[in-house]
Short mmCIF file of C-alpha atoms and ligand atoms in Angstrom, two decimals:
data_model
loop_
_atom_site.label_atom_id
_atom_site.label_comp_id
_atom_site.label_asym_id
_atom_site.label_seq_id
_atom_site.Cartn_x
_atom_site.Cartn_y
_atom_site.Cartn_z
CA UNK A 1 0.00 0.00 0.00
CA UNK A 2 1.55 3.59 -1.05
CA UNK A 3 1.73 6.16 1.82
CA UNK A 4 -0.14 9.05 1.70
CA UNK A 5 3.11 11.13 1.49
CA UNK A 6 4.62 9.07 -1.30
CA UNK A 7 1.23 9.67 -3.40
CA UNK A 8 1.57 13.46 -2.72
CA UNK A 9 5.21 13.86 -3.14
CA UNK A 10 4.95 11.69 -6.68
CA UNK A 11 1.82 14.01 -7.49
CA UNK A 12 -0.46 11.20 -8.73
CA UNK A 13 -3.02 11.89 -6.11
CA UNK A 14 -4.30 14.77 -8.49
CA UNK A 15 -5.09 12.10 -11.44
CA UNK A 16 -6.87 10.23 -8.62
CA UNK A 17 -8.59 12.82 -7.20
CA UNK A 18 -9.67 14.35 -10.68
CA UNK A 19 -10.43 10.51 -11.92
CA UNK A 20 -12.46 10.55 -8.72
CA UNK A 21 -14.70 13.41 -9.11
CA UNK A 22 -15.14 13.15 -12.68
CA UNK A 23 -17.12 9.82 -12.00
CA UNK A 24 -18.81 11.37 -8.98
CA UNK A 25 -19.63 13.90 -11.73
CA UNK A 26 -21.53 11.43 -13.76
CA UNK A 27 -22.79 9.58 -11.24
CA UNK A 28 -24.24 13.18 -9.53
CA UNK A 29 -26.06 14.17 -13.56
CA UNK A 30 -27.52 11.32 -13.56
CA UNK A 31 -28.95 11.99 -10.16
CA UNK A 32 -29.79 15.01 -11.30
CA UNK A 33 -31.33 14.39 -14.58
CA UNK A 34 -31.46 10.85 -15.17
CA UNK A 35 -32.67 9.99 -18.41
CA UNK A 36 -36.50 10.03 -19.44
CA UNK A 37 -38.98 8.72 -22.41
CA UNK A 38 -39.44 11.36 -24.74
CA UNK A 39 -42.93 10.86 -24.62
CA UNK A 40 -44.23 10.05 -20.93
CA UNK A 41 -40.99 10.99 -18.79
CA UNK A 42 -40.49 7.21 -17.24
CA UNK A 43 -36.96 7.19 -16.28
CA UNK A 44 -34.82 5.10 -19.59
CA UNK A 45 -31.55 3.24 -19.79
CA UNK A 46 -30.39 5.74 -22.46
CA UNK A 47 -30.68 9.69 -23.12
CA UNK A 48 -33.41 10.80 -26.26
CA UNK A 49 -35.22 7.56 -26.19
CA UNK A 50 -39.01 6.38 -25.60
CA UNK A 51 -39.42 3.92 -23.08
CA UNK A 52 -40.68 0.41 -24.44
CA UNK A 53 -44.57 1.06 -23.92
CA UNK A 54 -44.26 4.21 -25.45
CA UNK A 55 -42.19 2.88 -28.13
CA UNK A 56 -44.59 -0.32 -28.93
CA UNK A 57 -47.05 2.50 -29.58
CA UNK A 58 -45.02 4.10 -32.27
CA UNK A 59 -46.64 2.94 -36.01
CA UNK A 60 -43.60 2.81 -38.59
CA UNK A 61 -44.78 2.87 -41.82
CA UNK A 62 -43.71 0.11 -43.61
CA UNK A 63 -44.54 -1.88 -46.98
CA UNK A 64 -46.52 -2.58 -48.27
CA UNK A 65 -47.29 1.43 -49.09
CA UNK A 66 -48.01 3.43 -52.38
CA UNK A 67 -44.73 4.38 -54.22
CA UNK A 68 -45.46 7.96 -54.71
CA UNK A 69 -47.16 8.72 -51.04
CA UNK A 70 -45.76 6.46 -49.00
CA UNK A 71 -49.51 5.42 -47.68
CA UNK A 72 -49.36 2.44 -45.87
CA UNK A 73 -51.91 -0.30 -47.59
CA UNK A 74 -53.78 -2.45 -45.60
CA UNK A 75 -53.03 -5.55 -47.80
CA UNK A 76 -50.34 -5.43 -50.69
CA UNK A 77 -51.52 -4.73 -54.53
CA UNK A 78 -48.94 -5.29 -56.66
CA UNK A 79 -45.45 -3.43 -56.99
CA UNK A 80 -46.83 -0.42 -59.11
CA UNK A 81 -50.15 -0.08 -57.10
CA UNK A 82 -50.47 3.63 -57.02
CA UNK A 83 -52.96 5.05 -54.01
CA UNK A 84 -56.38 6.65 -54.97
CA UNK A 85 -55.08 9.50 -53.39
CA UNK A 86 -51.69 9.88 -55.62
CA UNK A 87 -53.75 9.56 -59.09
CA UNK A 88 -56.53 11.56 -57.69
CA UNK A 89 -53.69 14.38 -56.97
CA UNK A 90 -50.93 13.82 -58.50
CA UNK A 91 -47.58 15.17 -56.53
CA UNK A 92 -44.93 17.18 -57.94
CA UNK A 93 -42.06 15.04 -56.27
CA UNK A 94 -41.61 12.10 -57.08
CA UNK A 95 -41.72 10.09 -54.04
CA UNK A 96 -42.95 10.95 -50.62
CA UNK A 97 -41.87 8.81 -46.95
CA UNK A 98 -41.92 9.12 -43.01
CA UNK A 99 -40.88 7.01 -40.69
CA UNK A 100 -43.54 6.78 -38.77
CA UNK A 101 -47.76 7.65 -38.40
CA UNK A 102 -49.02 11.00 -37.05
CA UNK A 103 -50.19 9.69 -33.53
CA UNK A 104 -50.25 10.71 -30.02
CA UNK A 105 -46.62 9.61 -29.14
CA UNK A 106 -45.30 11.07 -32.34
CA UNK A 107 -47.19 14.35 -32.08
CA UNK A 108 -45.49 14.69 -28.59
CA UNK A 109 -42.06 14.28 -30.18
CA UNK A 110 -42.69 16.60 -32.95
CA UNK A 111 -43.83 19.19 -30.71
CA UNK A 112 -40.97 18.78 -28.33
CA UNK A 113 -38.53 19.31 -31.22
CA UNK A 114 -40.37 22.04 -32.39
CA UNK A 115 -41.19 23.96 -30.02
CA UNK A 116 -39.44 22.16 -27.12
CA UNK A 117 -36.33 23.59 -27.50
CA UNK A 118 -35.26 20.16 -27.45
CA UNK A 119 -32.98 20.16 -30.78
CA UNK A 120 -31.25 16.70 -29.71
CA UNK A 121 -34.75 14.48 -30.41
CA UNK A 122 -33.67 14.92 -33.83
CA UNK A 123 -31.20 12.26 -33.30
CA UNK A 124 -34.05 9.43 -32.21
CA UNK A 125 -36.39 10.78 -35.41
CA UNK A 126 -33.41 10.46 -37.73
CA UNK A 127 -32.37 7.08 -36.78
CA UNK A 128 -36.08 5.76 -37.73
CA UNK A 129 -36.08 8.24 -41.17
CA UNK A 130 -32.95 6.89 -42.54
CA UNK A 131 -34.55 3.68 -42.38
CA UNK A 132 -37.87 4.58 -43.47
CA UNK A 133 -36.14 6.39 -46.71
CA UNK A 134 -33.72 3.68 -47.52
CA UNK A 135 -34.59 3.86 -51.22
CA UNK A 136 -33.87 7.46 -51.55
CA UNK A 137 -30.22 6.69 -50.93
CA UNK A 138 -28.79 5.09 -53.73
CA UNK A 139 -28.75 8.09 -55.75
CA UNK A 140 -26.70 9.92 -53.54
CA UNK A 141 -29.05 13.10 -53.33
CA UNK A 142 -28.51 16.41 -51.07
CA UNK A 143 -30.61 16.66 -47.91
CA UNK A 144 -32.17 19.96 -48.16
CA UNK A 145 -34.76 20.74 -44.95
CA UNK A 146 -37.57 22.74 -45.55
CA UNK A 147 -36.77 26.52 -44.35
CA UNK A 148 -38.29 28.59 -41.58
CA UNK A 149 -38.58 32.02 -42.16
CA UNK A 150 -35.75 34.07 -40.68
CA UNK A 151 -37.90 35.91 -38.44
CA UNK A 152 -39.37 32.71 -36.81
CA UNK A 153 -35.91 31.01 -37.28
CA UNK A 154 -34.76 34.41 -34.57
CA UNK A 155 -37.71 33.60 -32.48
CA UNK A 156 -37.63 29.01 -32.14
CA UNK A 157 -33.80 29.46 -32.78
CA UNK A 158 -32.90 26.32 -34.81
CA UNK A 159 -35.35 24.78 -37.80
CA UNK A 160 -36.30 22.15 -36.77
CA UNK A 161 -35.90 19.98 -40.26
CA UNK A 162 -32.63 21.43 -40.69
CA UNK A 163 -31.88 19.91 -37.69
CA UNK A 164 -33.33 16.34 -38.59
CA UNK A 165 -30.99 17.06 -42.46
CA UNK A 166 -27.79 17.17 -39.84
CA UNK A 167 -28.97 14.38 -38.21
CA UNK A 168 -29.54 11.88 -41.17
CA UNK A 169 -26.51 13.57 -42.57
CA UNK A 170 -24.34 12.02 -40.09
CA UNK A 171 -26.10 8.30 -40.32
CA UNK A 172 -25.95 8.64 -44.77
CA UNK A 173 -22.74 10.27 -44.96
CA UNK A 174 -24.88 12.99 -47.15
CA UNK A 175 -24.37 16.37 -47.64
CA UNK A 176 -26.63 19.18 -46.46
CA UNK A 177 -27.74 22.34 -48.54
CA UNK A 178 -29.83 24.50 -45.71
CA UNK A 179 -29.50 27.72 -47.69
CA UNK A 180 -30.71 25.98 -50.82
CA UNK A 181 -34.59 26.84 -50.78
CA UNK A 182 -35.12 30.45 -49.02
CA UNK A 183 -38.69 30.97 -47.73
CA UNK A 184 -38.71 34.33 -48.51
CA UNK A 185 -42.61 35.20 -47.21
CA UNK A 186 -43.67 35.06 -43.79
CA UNK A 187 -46.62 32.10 -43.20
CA UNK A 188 -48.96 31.70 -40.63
CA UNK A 189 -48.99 28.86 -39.13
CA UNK A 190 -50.58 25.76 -41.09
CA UNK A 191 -52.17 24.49 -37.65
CA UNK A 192 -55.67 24.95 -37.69
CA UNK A 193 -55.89 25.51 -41.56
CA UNK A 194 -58.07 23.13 -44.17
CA UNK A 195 -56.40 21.77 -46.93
CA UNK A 196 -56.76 24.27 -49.11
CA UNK A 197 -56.73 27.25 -46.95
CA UNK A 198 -52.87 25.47 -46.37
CA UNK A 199 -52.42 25.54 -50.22
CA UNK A 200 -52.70 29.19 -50.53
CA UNK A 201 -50.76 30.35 -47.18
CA UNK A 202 -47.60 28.43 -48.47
CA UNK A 203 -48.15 29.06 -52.06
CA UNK A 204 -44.94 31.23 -53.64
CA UNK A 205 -43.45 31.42 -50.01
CA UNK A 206 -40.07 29.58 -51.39
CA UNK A 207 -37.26 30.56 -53.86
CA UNK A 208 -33.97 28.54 -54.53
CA UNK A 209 -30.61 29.89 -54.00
CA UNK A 210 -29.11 31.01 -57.80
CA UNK A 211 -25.92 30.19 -56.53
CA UNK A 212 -26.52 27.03 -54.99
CA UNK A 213 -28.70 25.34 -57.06
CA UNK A 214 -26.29 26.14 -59.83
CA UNK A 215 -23.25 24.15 -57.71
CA UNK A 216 -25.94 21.02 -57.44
CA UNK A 217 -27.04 21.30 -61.26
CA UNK A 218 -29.73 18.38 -61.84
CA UNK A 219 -28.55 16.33 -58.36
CA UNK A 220 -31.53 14.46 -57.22
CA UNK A 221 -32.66 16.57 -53.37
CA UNK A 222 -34.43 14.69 -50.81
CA UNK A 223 -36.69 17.38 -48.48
CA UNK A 224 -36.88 16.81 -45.23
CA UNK A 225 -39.34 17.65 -42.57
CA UNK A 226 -40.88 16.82 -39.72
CA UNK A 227 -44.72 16.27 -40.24
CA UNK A 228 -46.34 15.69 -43.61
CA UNK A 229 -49.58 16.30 -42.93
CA UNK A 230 -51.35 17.52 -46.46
CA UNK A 231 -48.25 18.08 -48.59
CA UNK A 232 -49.14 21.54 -49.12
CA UNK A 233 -45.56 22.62 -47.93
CA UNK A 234 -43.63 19.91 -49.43
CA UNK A 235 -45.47 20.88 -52.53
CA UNK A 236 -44.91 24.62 -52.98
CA UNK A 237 -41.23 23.24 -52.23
CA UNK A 238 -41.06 21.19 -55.07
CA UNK A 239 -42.87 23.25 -57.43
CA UNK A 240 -40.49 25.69 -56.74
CA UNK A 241 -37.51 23.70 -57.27
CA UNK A 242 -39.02 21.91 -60.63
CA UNK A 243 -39.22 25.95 -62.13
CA UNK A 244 -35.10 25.70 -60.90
CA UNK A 245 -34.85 22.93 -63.11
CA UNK A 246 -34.28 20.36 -60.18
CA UNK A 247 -36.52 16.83 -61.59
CA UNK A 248 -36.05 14.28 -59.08
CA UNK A 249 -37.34 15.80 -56.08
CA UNK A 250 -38.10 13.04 -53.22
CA UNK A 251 -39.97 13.94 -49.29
CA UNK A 252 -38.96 12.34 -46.01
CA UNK A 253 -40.91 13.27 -43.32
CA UNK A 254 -40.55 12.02 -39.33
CA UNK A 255 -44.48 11.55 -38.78
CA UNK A 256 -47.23 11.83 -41.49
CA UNK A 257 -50.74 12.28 -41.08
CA UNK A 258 -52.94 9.33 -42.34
CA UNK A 259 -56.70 9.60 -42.21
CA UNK A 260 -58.25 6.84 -40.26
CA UNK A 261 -55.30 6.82 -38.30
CA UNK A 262 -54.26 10.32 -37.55
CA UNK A 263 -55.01 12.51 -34.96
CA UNK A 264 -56.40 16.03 -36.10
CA UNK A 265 -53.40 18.26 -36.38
ZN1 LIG B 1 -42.71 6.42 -22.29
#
């Protein structure tokens, strides 16, 4: 056994002390603020995670779905089995996703990203998204998030999509573009709006970057967001970038709204 003098003198009782209260450190944070479910607050094993009953209610969307709007069909039809919806009202992307249905669980995380100030639930949403859009990937295409208006971008101080971009970013390896579509007209809110009444707030809210989009010339862009709810955004997105000259423009939400199993939003 070393004597306390022989520890001082040799100065390794500062490594142990520091060792020491570094792990008292962790072990006091995690007192303090052990981790919770996103949703319900039940203490977790890990940081920005959902506890397993709130995570068995989750609803991934998964196939079979319709190629264009990712709507989940009861029973599969056949490869190129377009939904009623898609021919009814035909997109202008190409192919829409989320990760998971609009419920009461996801509209909790949503909200907390949004308007949480909780910028790190991005990470839990992006891990499910970059599995939900696993066929936008092959083509390699730039993550562009759907802006917020700088005003409101002041006021929330992060986007929230842009966030969820960085975060798929790092599980793809793909590059970002956040100052690639500019919403250059300040929306109200689309909570509480029909569909239509949502057409027309968002309608020529967007422009592309000149300079940016002319770096990216014809690259295939993936939008991301974090509810789809009509489209209407995601829409006036795309339209705008199709009148850049961008063709291949694909959606990945975190939650999307599906009627019969949404709630209202
Ligand atoms: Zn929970």
């Amino acid at each position: 056994m070393e004597r306390a003098e022989e520890l001082v003198k040799s100065g390794r009782w500062a490594g142990r002390l520091l060792g020491g209260a570094r792990e008292a450190g962790t072990r006091l944070l995690d007192l303090l603020y052990p981790p919770v479910c996103l949703h319900c607050d039940a203490p977790t094993a890990l940081a920005d995670g959902l506890c397993s009953l709130c995570f068995r209610q989750l609803r991934p969307i998964t196939a079979p779905l319709c190629p264009v709007l990712g709507l989940p069909f009861a029973v599969s039809m056949g490869d190129d089995a377009v939904s009623a919806e898609a021919l009814a009202d035909p997109p202008p992307f190409r192919r829409a996703r989320a990760a998971v249905i609009y419920n009461e669980v996801a509209a909790t995380i949503v909200s907390r990203l949004k308007y949480g100030d909780r910028p790190e639930l991005s990470r839990f949403c992006a891990r499910l998204m970059a599995a939900a859009g696993h066929e936008l990937w092959a083509e390699k295409p730039l993550l562009v998030p759907v802006p917020l208006h700088p005003a409101r971008h002041r006021q929330r101080r992060y986007n929230q999509s842009a966030e969820l971009a960085h975060a798929i970013a790092r599980l793809t390896g793909l590059r970002v573009e956040t100052g690639l579509v500019l919403r250059t007209r300040r929306t109200r809110q689309q909570v509480g709006l029909s569909g239509d009444g949502r057409q027309r707030n968002v309608a020529g809210a967007f422009a592309v970057h000149p300079d940016i989009i002319g770096r990216h010339g014809g690259r295939p862009i993936v939008l991301v967001d974090d509810v789809y709810t009509t489209g209407a955004t995601t829409r006036a997105v795309s339209r705008t970038l199709s009148r850049a000259g961008v063709s291949q423009v694909d959606v990945l939400s975190f939650a999307r709204v599906v009627v019969g199993a949404d709630l209202p939003i």
